[in-house]
Amino acid sequence: MDNVIDLMKKHTSVRNFTEEVIPDEVIKDLIEAGRAASNWKNFQSYSIIVVKSKEQKEAIYEHQPQKSIINSSHYLVFVGDLKRAETAVTMNGGDFQPAGVESLLISSIDAALAAENILVAAESLGYGGVMVGLIRDQSAEISDVMGLPDYTYPLFGIALGKPARLNEVKPRLPYETVVFPEKYVVQDEEVIKAYDKVQTDYAGQRRVDSTWSERMVSQWGQPELKSSTENLKAKGLL
Ligand SMILES: Cc1cc2nc3c(=O)[nH]c(=O)nc-3n(C[C@H](O)[C@H](O)[C@H](O)COP(=O)(O)O)c2cc1C
């Protein structure tokens, strides 16, 4: 196993896998390593659905057609989960009030920490993967496919498998642009333009039809997609 820090610095998302199937006991071990992550008040407000069957992968793919889902050995779906909390609160005679941003932050952060742990653990064994958050564009449909009850919502998946090939490590923003001594430092346009160039150079021969900052326009230059919000309302979380 690599030194952990070196391993983490070598991370790249893997979207193309060989046909090798990760043994179930290895998947279980990766998930147990992931579940060791810190979490809010030890409430563990998330669940993980392990998708291995072709049928279930295809059912997800039908709504969010990303090849990594189909080609993965295992596709793990991370669910923000206050269903157990409902049982616990009700059992103790409480008045269950899960709706609101704070609950969403708690469950999303818990799930994200576990997920990243799982991905790092997988990479330590020579496997790889990619997180797939775009399943939130079809939140209600994915909830149905996964059989999610009230007080739960789909966050993202991780497609895991044996890498067919590895991308070059993607350069991050310069350290000083993201990490500040003592107080926040607002960054100007020059910083953005400089990183656009870094990203364009990184893409090299690969076709890119937009710059890094232009891609933010399609994310944040318009109202957000309603799918997540509507589904969260339907599930009693907003
Ligand atoms: C929460 C989350 C959701 C993501 N969703 C997708 C996705 O739907 N499809 C995809 O190809 N990559 C997805 N990614 C991968 C990112 O695009 C990738 O991590 C980022 O571009 C940095 O590249 P790297 O992981 O290779 O360093 C997601 C990453 C995160 C953390």
Coordinates of N, CA and C and ligand atoms in Angstrom, one line a residue:
M1 N 0.8 -1.2 0.0 CA 0.0 0.0 0.0 C 0.9 1.3 0.0
D2 N 0.5 2.2 -0.8 CA 1.2 3.5 -0.8 C 1.1 4.2 0.5
N3 N 2.1 5.1 0.8 CA 1.9 6.0 1.9 C 0.6 6.7 1.6
V4 N -0.2 6.9 2.7 CA -1.6 7.4 2.5 C -1.6 8.8 1.8
I5 N -0.7 9.7 2.3 CA -0.7 11.0 1.7 C -0.3 11.0 0.2
D6 N 0.7 10.2 -0.2 CA 1.0 10.1 -1.6 C -0.2 9.5 -2.4
L7 N -0.8 8.5 -1.8 CA -2.0 7.9 -2.5 C -3.1 8.9 -2.7
M8 N -3.3 9.7 -1.7 CA -4.4 10.7 -1.8 C -4.1 11.8 -2.9
K9 N -2.8 12.2 -3.0 CA -2.4 13.2 -3.9 C -2.4 12.7 -5.4
K10 N -2.4 11.3 -5.5 CA -2.5 10.7 -6.8 C -3.9 10.5 -7.3
H11 N -4.9 10.9 -6.5 CA -6.3 10.6 -6.9 C -6.7 11.2 -8.3
T12 N -7.3 10.3 -9.0 CA -8.1 10.8 -10.2 C -9.4 10.0 -10.3
S13 N -10.4 10.6 -10.8 CA -11.6 9.9 -11.0 C -11.5 8.9 -12.1
V14 N -12.0 7.7 -11.9 CA -11.9 6.6 -12.9 C -13.4 6.4 -13.5
R15 N -13.5 6.5 -14.8 CA -14.8 6.3 -15.4 C -14.9 5.1 -16.3
N16 N -13.7 4.5 -16.5 CA -13.6 3.3 -17.4 C -13.0 2.1 -16.6
F17 N -13.7 1.0 -16.6 CA -13.3 -0.1 -15.8 C -13.1 -1.4 -16.6
T18 N -12.2 -2.2 -16.1 CA -12.1 -3.6 -16.7 C -13.3 -4.4 -16.3
E19 N -13.4 -5.6 -16.7 CA -14.6 -6.4 -16.3 C -14.4 -7.1 -15.0
E20 N -13.2 -6.8 -14.3 CA -13.0 -7.5 -13.0 C -14.0 -7.1 -12.0
V21 N -14.5 -8.1 -11.3 CA -15.5 -7.8 -10.3 C -14.8 -7.8 -8.9
I22 N -15.1 -6.7 -8.2 CA -14.5 -6.6 -6.8 C -15.2 -7.6 -5.9
P23 N -14.4 -8.5 -5.2 CA -15.1 -9.5 -4.3 C -16.0 -8.8 -3.3
D24 N -17.1 -9.4 -3.0 CA -18.1 -8.8 -2.1 C -17.4 -8.5 -0.7
E25 N -16.5 -9.4 -0.3 CA -16.0 -9.2 1.1 C -15.0 -7.9 1.1
V26 N -14.4 -7.7 -0.1 CA -13.6 -6.4 -0.2 C -14.5 -5.2 -0.2
I27 N -15.6 -5.3 -0.9 CA -16.6 -4.2 -0.9 C -17.0 -3.9 0.5
K28 N -17.3 -5.0 1.3 CA -17.8 -4.8 2.6 C -16.7 -4.1 3.5
D29 N -15.5 -4.5 3.3 CA -14.4 -4.0 4.0 C -14.2 -2.5 3.7
L30 N -14.3 -2.1 2.4 CA -14.2 -0.7 2.0 C -15.2 0.1 2.7
I31 N -16.5 -0.5 2.7 CA -17.6 0.3 3.3 C -17.4 0.4 4.8
E32 N -16.9 -0.6 5.4 CA -16.7 -0.5 6.9 C -15.6 0.5 7.2
A33 N -14.6 0.6 6.3 CA -13.5 1.6 6.5 C -14.2 3.0 6.3
G34 N -15.1 3.1 5.3 CA -15.7 4.4 5.1 C -16.6 4.8 6.2
R35 N -17.3 3.8 6.8 CA -18.2 4.1 7.9 C -17.5 4.5 9.2
A36 N -16.2 4.3 9.2 CA -15.4 4.8 10.4 C -15.2 6.3 10.4
A37 N -15.7 7.0 9.3 CA -15.5 8.4 9.3 C -16.2 9.1 10.4
S38 N -15.8 10.3 10.7 CA -16.5 11.1 11.7 C -17.9 11.4 11.1
N39 N -18.8 11.6 12.0 CA -20.2 11.9 11.6 C -20.9 12.7 12.7
W40 N -21.9 13.4 12.3 CA -22.6 14.4 13.3 C -23.2 13.6 14.5
K41 N -22.6 13.9 15.7 CA -23.1 13.3 16.9 C -23.3 11.8 16.9
N42 N -22.6 11.2 16.1 CA -22.7 9.7 15.8 C -24.1 9.3 15.5
F43 N -24.9 10.2 14.8 CA -26.2 9.8 14.4 C -26.2 9.0 13.1
Q44 N -25.0 9.1 12.3 CA -24.8 8.3 11.1 C -26.1 8.5 10.2
S45 N -26.3 9.7 9.8 CA -27.6 10.0 9.1 C -27.5 9.8 7.5
Y46 N -27.0 8.6 7.2 CA -27.0 8.2 5.8 C -27.1 6.7 5.7
S47 N -27.4 6.3 4.5 CA -27.4 4.8 4.2 C -26.7 4.7 2.8
I48 N -26.2 3.5 2.6 CA -25.5 3.1 1.4 C -26.2 1.9 0.7
I49 N -26.6 2.1 -0.5 CA -27.2 0.9 -1.2 C -26.2 0.4 -2.2
V50 N -25.9 -0.9 -2.0 CA -24.9 -1.5 -2.9 C -25.5 -2.2 -4.1
V51 N -25.3 -1.6 -5.2 CA -25.9 -2.1 -6.5 C -24.9 -2.9 -7.2
K52 N -25.2 -4.2 -7.4 CA -24.3 -5.1 -8.1 C -25.0 -5.7 -9.4
S53 N -26.3 -5.8 -9.3 CA -27.0 -6.5 -10.4 C -27.1 -5.6 -11.7
K54 N -27.0 -6.3 -12.8 CA -27.1 -5.6 -14.1 C -28.4 -4.8 -14.2
E55 N -29.5 -5.5 -13.7 CA -30.9 -4.9 -13.8 C -31.0 -3.6 -13.1
Q56 N -30.4 -3.6 -11.9 CA -30.6 -2.4 -11.1 C -29.7 -1.3 -11.6
K57 N -28.5 -1.6 -12.1 CA -27.6 -0.6 -12.7 C -28.3 0.0 -13.9
E58 N -28.9 -0.9 -14.7 CA -29.6 -0.4 -15.9 C -30.8 0.5 -15.6
A59 N -31.5 0.1 -14.5 CA -32.6 0.9 -14.1 C -32.2 2.4 -13.7
I60 N -31.0 2.4 -13.0 CA -30.4 3.8 -12.7 C -30.0 4.5 -14.0
Y61 N -29.3 3.7 -14.8 CA -28.7 4.3 -16.1 C -29.8 4.9 -17.0
E62 N -31.0 4.2 -16.9 CA -32.1 4.7 -17.7 C -32.4 6.2 -17.4
H63 N -32.2 6.5 -16.1 CA -32.5 7.9 -15.7 C -31.3 8.8 -15.8
Q64 N -30.1 8.3 -15.6 CA -28.9 9.0 -15.6 C -27.8 8.3 -16.4
P65 N -27.8 8.4 -17.7 CA -27.0 7.6 -18.6 C -25.5 7.9 -18.5
Q66 N -24.9 7.5 -17.5 CA -23.4 7.6 -17.4 C -22.8 6.2 -17.4
K67 N -21.9 6.0 -18.4 CA -21.4 4.6 -18.7 C -20.7 4.0 -17.4
S68 N -20.1 4.9 -16.6 CA -19.4 4.4 -15.4 C -20.4 3.6 -14.5
I69 N -21.6 3.9 -14.5 CA -22.6 3.2 -13.7 C -22.7 1.7 -14.2
I70 N -22.9 1.6 -15.5 CA -23.1 0.3 -16.1 C -21.8 -0.5 -16.0
N71 N -20.7 0.1 -16.3 CA -19.4 -0.6 -16.4 C -18.8 -0.9 -15.0
S72 N -19.4 -0.4 -14.0 CA -18.7 -0.5 -12.7 C -18.9 -2.0 -12.2
S73 N -18.0 -2.3 -11.3 CA -18.2 -3.6 -10.6 C -19.3 -3.5 -9.6
H74 N -19.3 -2.4 -8.8 CA -20.4 -2.1 -7.9 C -20.7 -0.6 -7.9
Y75 N -21.9 -0.3 -7.8 CA -22.3 1.1 -7.8 C -23.0 1.3 -6.4
L76 N -22.3 2.2 -5.7 CA -22.8 2.5 -4.3 C -23.7 3.7 -4.3
V77 N -24.9 3.7 -3.9 CA -25.8 4.9 -3.9 C -25.8 5.4 -2.5
F78 N -25.4 6.6 -2.3 CA -25.4 7.3 -1.0 C -26.8 8.0 -0.8
V79 N -27.4 7.7 0.4 CA -28.7 8.2 0.7 C -28.6 9.1 1.9
G80 N -29.0 10.3 1.9 CA -29.2 11.1 3.1 C -30.4 10.6 3.8
D81 N -30.2 10.2 5.1 CA -31.2 9.4 5.7 C -31.6 9.8 7.1
L82 N -32.8 10.3 7.2 CA -33.4 10.7 8.5 C -34.5 9.7 8.9
K83 N -34.6 8.6 8.2 CA -35.7 7.7 8.5 C -35.5 7.0 9.9
R84 N -34.2 6.6 10.1 CA -34.0 6.0 11.4 C -34.2 7.1 12.5
A85 N -33.9 8.3 12.2 CA -34.1 9.4 13.2 C -35.6 9.5 13.5
E86 N -36.4 9.4 12.5 CA -37.9 9.4 12.7 C -38.3 8.3 13.7
T87 N -37.8 7.1 13.5 CA -38.2 6.0 14.4 C -37.7 6.3 15.8
A88 N -36.5 6.8 15.9 CA -35.9 7.1 17.2 C -36.6 8.2 18.0
V89 N -37.0 9.3 17.3 CA -37.6 10.4 17.9 C -39.0 10.0 18.3
T90 N -39.7 9.3 17.4 CA -41.1 8.9 17.7 C -41.1 7.9 18.9
M91 N -40.2 7.0 18.9 CA -40.1 5.9 19.9 C -39.9 6.6 21.3
N92 N -39.2 7.7 21.3 CA -38.9 8.4 22.5 C -40.0 9.4 22.9
G93 N -41.1 9.4 22.1 CA -42.2 10.3 22.4 C -41.9 11.7 21.9
G94 N -40.9 11.9 21.0 CA -40.6 13.3 20.5 C -41.5 13.6 19.3
D95 N -41.5 14.9 19.0 CA -42.2 15.4 17.9 C -41.2 15.6 16.7
F96 N -41.2 14.7 15.8 CA -40.2 14.6 14.7 C -40.3 15.8 13.8
Q97 N -39.3 16.6 13.7 CA -39.3 17.8 12.8 C -38.0 17.8 12.0
P98 N -38.0 17.0 10.9 CA -36.7 16.9 10.1 C -36.5 18.0 9.1
A99 N -37.6 18.7 8.7 CA -37.5 19.6 7.6 C -36.5 20.8 7.8
G100 N -35.7 21.0 6.9 CA -34.8 22.2 7.0 C -33.4 22.0 6.5
V101 N -32.7 23.1 6.3 CA -31.4 23.1 5.7 C -30.4 22.4 6.6
E102 N -30.5 22.6 7.9 CA -29.5 22.0 8.8 C -29.5 20.5 8.7
S103 N -30.7 19.9 8.7 CA -30.8 18.4 8.5 C -30.1 17.9 7.2
L104 N -30.3 18.7 6.2 CA -29.7 18.3 4.9 C -28.2 18.4 4.9
L105 N -27.7 19.5 5.6 CA -26.3 19.6 5.7 C -25.7 18.4 6.6
I106 N -26.4 18.1 7.7 CA -25.9 17.0 8.5 C -25.8 15.7 7.8
S107 N -26.9 15.4 7.1 CA -26.9 14.1 6.4 C -26.0 14.1 5.2
S108 N -25.9 15.2 4.5 CA -25.0 15.3 3.3 C -23.6 15.2 3.6
I109 N -23.2 15.9 4.7 CA -21.8 15.9 5.1 C -21.4 14.5 5.6
D110 N -22.2 13.9 6.4 CA -21.9 12.6 6.9 C -21.7 11.6 5.8
A111 N -22.6 11.7 4.8 CA -22.5 10.7 3.7 C -21.2 11.0 2.9
A112 N -20.9 12.3 2.7 CA -19.7 12.7 1.8 C -18.4 12.2 2.5
L113 N -18.4 12.3 3.8 CA -17.2 11.9 4.5 C -17.0 10.4 4.4
A114 N -18.0 9.7 4.6 CA -17.9 8.2 4.4 C -17.6 7.8 3.0
A115 N -18.2 8.5 2.0 CA -17.9 8.2 0.6 C -16.5 8.4 0.2
E116 N -15.9 9.5 0.7 CA -14.5 9.8 0.3 C -13.6 8.8 1.0
N117 N -13.9 8.4 2.2 CA -13.1 7.3 2.8 C -13.2 6.1 2.0
I118 N -14.3 5.7 1.5 CA -14.5 4.5 0.7 C -13.6 4.6 -0.5
L119 N -13.7 5.7 -1.2 CA -13.0 5.9 -2.4 C -11.5 5.8 -2.2
V120 N -11.0 6.4 -1.1 CA -9.6 6.3 -0.8 C -9.2 4.9 -0.5
A121 N -10.0 4.2 0.3 CA -9.7 2.8 0.6 C -9.7 2.0 -0.6
A122 N -10.6 2.2 -1.6 CA -10.6 1.5 -2.8 C -9.3 1.7 -3.6
E123 N -8.9 3.0 -3.6 CA -7.7 3.3 -4.4 C -6.5 2.7 -3.8
S124 N -6.5 2.5 -2.5 CA -5.3 1.9 -1.8 C -5.2 0.4 -2.2
L125 N -6.2 -0.2 -2.7 CA -6.2 -1.6 -3.1 C -6.0 -1.7 -4.7
G126 N -5.8 -0.5 -5.3 CA -5.6 -0.6 -6.8 C -6.9 -0.5 -7.6
Y127 N -8.0 -0.3 -6.8 CA -9.3 0.0 -7.5 C -9.5 1.5 -7.7
G128 N -10.6 1.9 -8.4 CA -10.8 3.3 -8.6 C -12.3 3.5 -8.7
G129 N -12.6 4.8 -8.9 CA -14.0 5.1 -9.0 C -14.3 6.5 -9.3
V130 N -15.6 6.8 -9.5 CA -16.0 8.2 -9.7 C -17.4 8.4 -9.0
M131 N -17.5 9.5 -8.4 CA -18.7 9.9 -7.8 C -19.7 10.4 -8.9
V132 N -20.9 10.0 -8.7 CA -21.9 10.5 -9.8 C -23.1 11.2 -9.1
G133 N -22.9 12.5 -9.0 CA -23.9 13.3 -8.3 C -25.1 13.7 -9.2
L134 N -24.9 13.5 -10.5 CA -25.9 14.0 -11.5 C -27.2 13.1 -11.3
I135 N -27.2 12.1 -10.5 CA -28.4 11.3 -10.2 C -29.4 12.3 -9.6
R136 N -29.0 13.4 -9.0 CA -29.9 14.3 -8.3 C -30.8 15.0 -9.4
D137 N -30.3 15.0 -10.6 CA -31.1 15.7 -11.7 C -32.4 14.9 -11.9
Q138 N -32.4 13.6 -11.4 CA -33.6 12.8 -11.5 C -34.0 12.2 -10.1
S139 N -34.0 13.1 -9.2 CA -34.1 12.7 -7.8 C -35.3 11.8 -7.5
A140 N -36.5 12.2 -8.0 CA -37.7 11.4 -7.7 C -37.6 10.0 -8.4
E141 N -37.1 10.0 -9.6 CA -37.0 8.7 -10.4 C -36.0 7.8 -9.7
I142 N -34.9 8.3 -9.3 CA -33.9 7.5 -8.6 C -34.4 7.0 -7.3
S143 N -35.1 7.9 -6.6 CA -35.7 7.5 -5.3 C -36.6 6.3 -5.5
D144 N -37.4 6.3 -6.5 CA -38.3 5.2 -6.8 C -37.5 3.9 -7.1
V145 N -36.5 4.1 -8.0 CA -35.7 2.9 -8.3 C -35.1 2.3 -7.1
M146 N -34.6 3.1 -6.2 CA -33.9 2.7 -5.0 C -34.9 2.3 -3.8
G147 N -36.2 2.6 -4.0 CA -37.2 2.3 -3.0 C -37.0 3.1 -1.8
L148 N -36.7 4.4 -1.9 CA -36.5 5.3 -0.8 C -37.8 5.8 -0.1
P149 N -37.9 5.6 1.2 CA -39.1 6.1 1.9 C -39.0 7.6 2.2
D150 N -40.0 8.1 2.9 CA -40.0 9.4 3.4 C -38.7 9.6 4.2
Y151 N -38.3 10.9 4.3 CA -37.1 11.3 5.1 C -35.8 10.8 4.6
T152 N -35.8 10.3 3.4 CA -34.5 9.9 2.7 C -34.4 10.5 1.4
Y153 N -33.2 10.7 0.9 CA -33.0 11.3 -0.5 C -31.7 10.9 -1.1
P154 N -31.7 10.7 -2.4 CA -30.5 10.3 -3.1 C -29.5 11.5 -3.2
L155 N -28.2 11.2 -2.8 CA -27.2 12.2 -2.9 C -26.3 12.1 -4.1
F156 N -25.6 10.9 -4.2 CA -24.7 10.7 -5.3 C -24.4 9.2 -5.2
G157 N -23.8 8.7 -6.3 CA -23.3 7.3 -6.2 C -21.8 7.3 -6.4
I158 N -21.2 6.1 -6.1 CA -19.8 5.9 -6.5 C -19.8 4.7 -7.3
A159 N -19.3 4.8 -8.6 CA -19.0 3.7 -9.4 C -17.6 3.2 -9.1
L160 N -17.5 1.9 -8.7 CA -16.2 1.4 -8.3 C -15.8 0.2 -9.2
G161 N -14.6 0.1 -9.4 CA -14.1 -1.1 -10.3 C -12.6 -1.0 -10.4
K162 N -12.1 -1.9 -11.2 CA -10.7 -1.9 -11.6 C -10.4 -1.0 -12.7
P163 N -9.6 0.0 -12.6 CA -9.4 1.0 -13.7 C -8.9 0.4 -15.0
A164 N -9.6 0.7 -16.1 CA -9.1 0.3 -17.4 C -8.0 1.2 -17.8
R165 N -8.0 2.4 -17.4 CA -6.9 3.4 -17.5 C -7.1 4.5 -16.5
L166 N -5.9 5.2 -16.3 CA -6.0 6.3 -15.3 C -5.7 7.6 -16.0
N167 N -6.5 8.6 -15.7 CA -6.3 9.9 -16.2 C -5.1 10.5 -15.5
E168 N -4.5 11.6 -16.1 CA -3.5 12.4 -15.4 C -4.2 13.1 -14.2
V169 N -3.4 13.3 -13.2 CA -4.0 14.0 -12.0 C -4.4 15.4 -12.4
K170 N -5.6 15.7 -12.0 CA -6.2 17.0 -12.5 C -5.6 18.1 -11.5
P171 N -5.0 19.2 -12.1 CA -4.5 20.2 -11.2 C -5.5 20.9 -10.5
R172 N -5.3 21.2 -9.2 CA -6.3 21.9 -8.4 C -5.9 23.4 -8.5
L173 N -6.8 24.3 -8.0 CA -6.5 25.7 -7.9 C -5.2 25.9 -7.0
P174 N -4.5 27.0 -7.3 CA -3.3 27.2 -6.5 C -3.6 27.2 -5.0
Y175 N -2.7 26.8 -4.2 CA -2.9 26.7 -2.7 C -3.4 28.0 -2.1
E176 N -2.8 29.1 -2.5 CA -3.1 30.4 -1.9 C -4.5 30.9 -2.3
T177 N -5.1 30.3 -3.3 CA -6.4 30.7 -3.8 C -7.5 30.1 -3.0
V178 N -7.1 29.0 -2.3 CA -8.2 28.3 -1.6 C -7.9 28.3 -0.1
V179 N -6.6 28.4 0.3 CA -6.2 28.3 1.7 C -5.7 29.6 2.2
F180 N -6.3 30.2 3.2 CA -6.0 31.6 3.6 C -5.4 31.6 5.0
P181 N -4.4 32.4 5.3 CA -4.0 32.5 6.7 C -4.9 33.4 7.5
E182 N -5.5 32.9 8.5 CA -6.2 33.6 9.5 C -7.6 34.1 9.1
K183 N -7.7 34.8 7.9 CA -9.0 35.3 7.5 C -9.2 35.1 6.0
Y184 N -10.5 35.2 5.6 CA -10.8 35.0 4.2 C -10.2 36.1 3.3
V185 N -9.8 35.7 2.1 CA -9.2 36.6 1.1 C -10.0 36.4 -0.2
V186 N -10.7 37.5 -0.6 CA -11.5 37.5 -1.8 C -10.6 37.4 -3.0
Q187 N -10.9 36.6 -4.0 CA -10.0 36.4 -5.2 C -10.6 37.2 -6.3
D188 N -9.7 37.8 -7.2 CA -10.2 38.6 -8.3 C -10.2 37.7 -9.6
E189 N -10.6 38.4 -10.7 CA -10.8 37.7 -12.0 C -9.5 37.1 -12.5
E190 N -8.4 37.7 -12.1 CA -7.1 37.2 -12.7 C -6.9 35.8 -12.2
V191 N -7.3 35.5 -11.0 CA -7.1 34.2 -10.4 C -7.9 33.2 -11.2
I192 N -9.2 33.6 -11.6 CA -10.1 32.7 -12.3 C -9.5 32.5 -13.7
K193 N -9.0 33.6 -14.4 CA -8.5 33.5 -15.7 C -7.3 32.6 -15.7
A194 N -6.4 32.7 -14.7 CA -5.2 31.9 -14.7 C -5.5 30.4 -14.6
Y195 N -6.6 30.2 -13.8 CA -6.9 28.7 -13.6 C -7.7 28.2 -14.8
D196 N -8.4 29.1 -15.5 CA -9.0 28.6 -16.8 C -7.9 28.1 -17.7
K197 N -6.8 28.8 -17.7 CA -5.7 28.4 -18.6 C -5.1 27.1 -18.1
V198 N -4.9 27.0 -16.8 CA -4.4 25.7 -16.3 C -5.2 24.5 -16.7
Q199 N -6.5 24.7 -16.6 CA -7.5 23.7 -17.0 C -7.5 23.4 -18.4
T200 N -7.4 24.4 -19.3 CA -7.4 24.2 -20.7 C -6.1 23.5 -21.1
D201 N -5.0 23.9 -20.5 CA -3.7 23.2 -20.8 C -3.8 21.7 -20.4
Y202 N -4.4 21.5 -19.2 CA -4.6 20.1 -18.7 C -5.4 19.3 -19.7
A203 N -6.4 19.9 -20.2 CA -7.3 19.1 -21.2 C -6.5 18.8 -22.4
G204 N -5.6 19.6 -22.8 CA -4.7 19.3 -24.0 C -5.5 18.9 -25.2
Q205 N -5.1 17.7 -25.7 CA -5.7 17.3 -27.0 C -7.2 17.0 -26.8
R206 N -7.6 16.6 -25.6 CA -9.0 16.3 -25.4 C -10.0 17.4 -25.8
R207 N -11.1 17.1 -26.4 CA -12.0 18.2 -26.8 C -12.6 18.8 -25.6
V208 N -12.5 20.1 -25.5 CA -13.3 20.8 -24.5 C -14.0 22.0 -25.1
D209 N -15.3 22.1 -24.9 CA -16.0 23.2 -25.6 C -16.2 24.4 -24.7
S210 N -15.7 24.4 -23.5 CA -15.9 25.5 -22.6 C -14.7 25.6 -21.7
T211 N -14.5 26.8 -21.1 CA -13.5 26.9 -20.1 C -14.1 26.5 -18.7
W212 N -13.2 26.4 -17.7 CA -13.6 26.0 -16.4 C -14.6 27.0 -15.8
S213 N -14.3 28.3 -16.0 CA -15.2 29.3 -15.5 C -16.5 29.4 -16.3
E214 N -16.5 29.1 -17.6 CA -17.7 29.1 -18.4 C -18.6 27.9 -17.9
R215 N -18.0 26.8 -17.4 CA -18.9 25.7 -16.9 C -19.6 26.1 -15.7
M216 N -19.1 27.1 -14.9 CA -19.8 27.6 -13.7 C -21.0 28.4 -14.1
V217 N -21.0 29.0 -15.3 CA -22.2 29.7 -15.8 C -23.3 28.8 -16.0
S218 N -23.1 27.6 -16.6 CA -24.2 26.6 -16.7 C -24.6 26.1 -15.4
Q219 N -23.8 26.1 -14.4 CA -24.2 25.6 -13.1 C -24.9 26.7 -12.3
W220 N -24.3 27.9 -12.2 CA -24.8 28.9 -11.3 C -25.3 30.2 -12.0
G221 N -25.3 30.2 -13.3 CA -25.8 31.4 -14.1 C -27.3 31.2 -14.4
Q222 N -27.9 30.3 -13.8 CA -29.4 30.1 -14.0 C -30.0 29.5 -12.7
P223 N -31.3 29.6 -12.6 CA -31.9 29.0 -11.4 C -31.6 27.5 -11.3
E224 N -31.5 27.0 -10.1 CA -31.1 25.6 -10.0 C -32.2 24.7 -10.5
L225 N -31.9 23.5 -10.9 CA -32.9 22.5 -11.3 C -33.8 22.2 -10.1
K226 N -35.0 22.0 -10.4 CA -36.0 21.8 -9.4 C -36.1 20.4 -8.8
S227 N -35.4 19.5 -9.5 CA -35.6 18.1 -9.2 C -35.3 17.7 -7.7
S228 N -34.1 18.2 -7.2 CA -33.8 17.9 -5.8 C -34.7 18.5 -4.8
T229 N -35.0 19.8 -5.1 CA -35.9 20.6 -4.1 C -37.3 19.9 -4.0
E230 N -37.8 19.6 -5.2 CA -39.2 19.0 -5.2 C -39.2 17.7 -4.5
N231 N -38.1 16.9 -4.8 CA -38.1 15.6 -4.2 C -37.9 15.7 -2.7
L232 N -37.1 16.6 -2.2 CA -36.9 16.8 -0.8 C -38.2 17.2 -0.1
K233 N -39.0 18.1 -0.8 CA -40.3 18.5 -0.2 C -41.2 17.3 -0.2
A234 N -41.2 16.4 -1.2 CA -42.1 15.3 -1.3 C -41.7 14.3 -0.2
K235 N -40.4 14.3 0.2 CA -40.0 13.3 1.2 C -40.0 13.9 2.7
G236 N -40.6 15.1 2.8 CA -40.7 15.7 4.1 C -39.5 16.3 4.7
L237 N -38.5 16.6 3.8 CA -37.3 17.2 4.3 C -37.1 18.7 4.0
L238 N -38.0 19.3 3.3 CA -38.0 20.7 3.1 C -39.4 21.3 3.3
Ligands
LIG1 C1 -20.4 14.9 -5.2 C2 -19.7 14.7 -6.5 C3 -20.5 14.4 -7.7 C4 -19.9 14.1 -8.9 N1 -20.6 13.8 -10.0 C5 -20.1 13.4 -11.1 C6 -20.9 12.9 -12.2 O1 -22.1 12.9 -12.1 N2 -20.3 12.5 -13.3 C7 -18.9 12.5 -13.4 O2 -18.4 12.1 -14.5 N3 -18.1 13.0 -12.4 C8 -18.7 13.4 -11.3 N4 -17.9 13.8 -10.2 C9 -16.4 13.8 -10.4 C10 -15.8 15.2 -10.5 O3 -16.1 15.7 -11.8 C11 -14.3 15.1 -10.3 O4 -14.0 14.6 -9.0 C12 -13.6 16.4 -10.5 O5 -13.7 16.8 -11.8 C13 -12.1 16.4 -10.2 O6 -11.5 15.4 -10.9 P1 -10.7 14.2 -10.3 O7 -11.6 13.5 -9.3 O8 -10.3 13.3 -11.4 O9 -9.5 14.8 -9.6 C14 -18.4 14.1 -9.0 C15 -17.7 14.4 -7.9 C16 -18.3 14.7 -6.7 C17 -17.4 15.0 -5.5

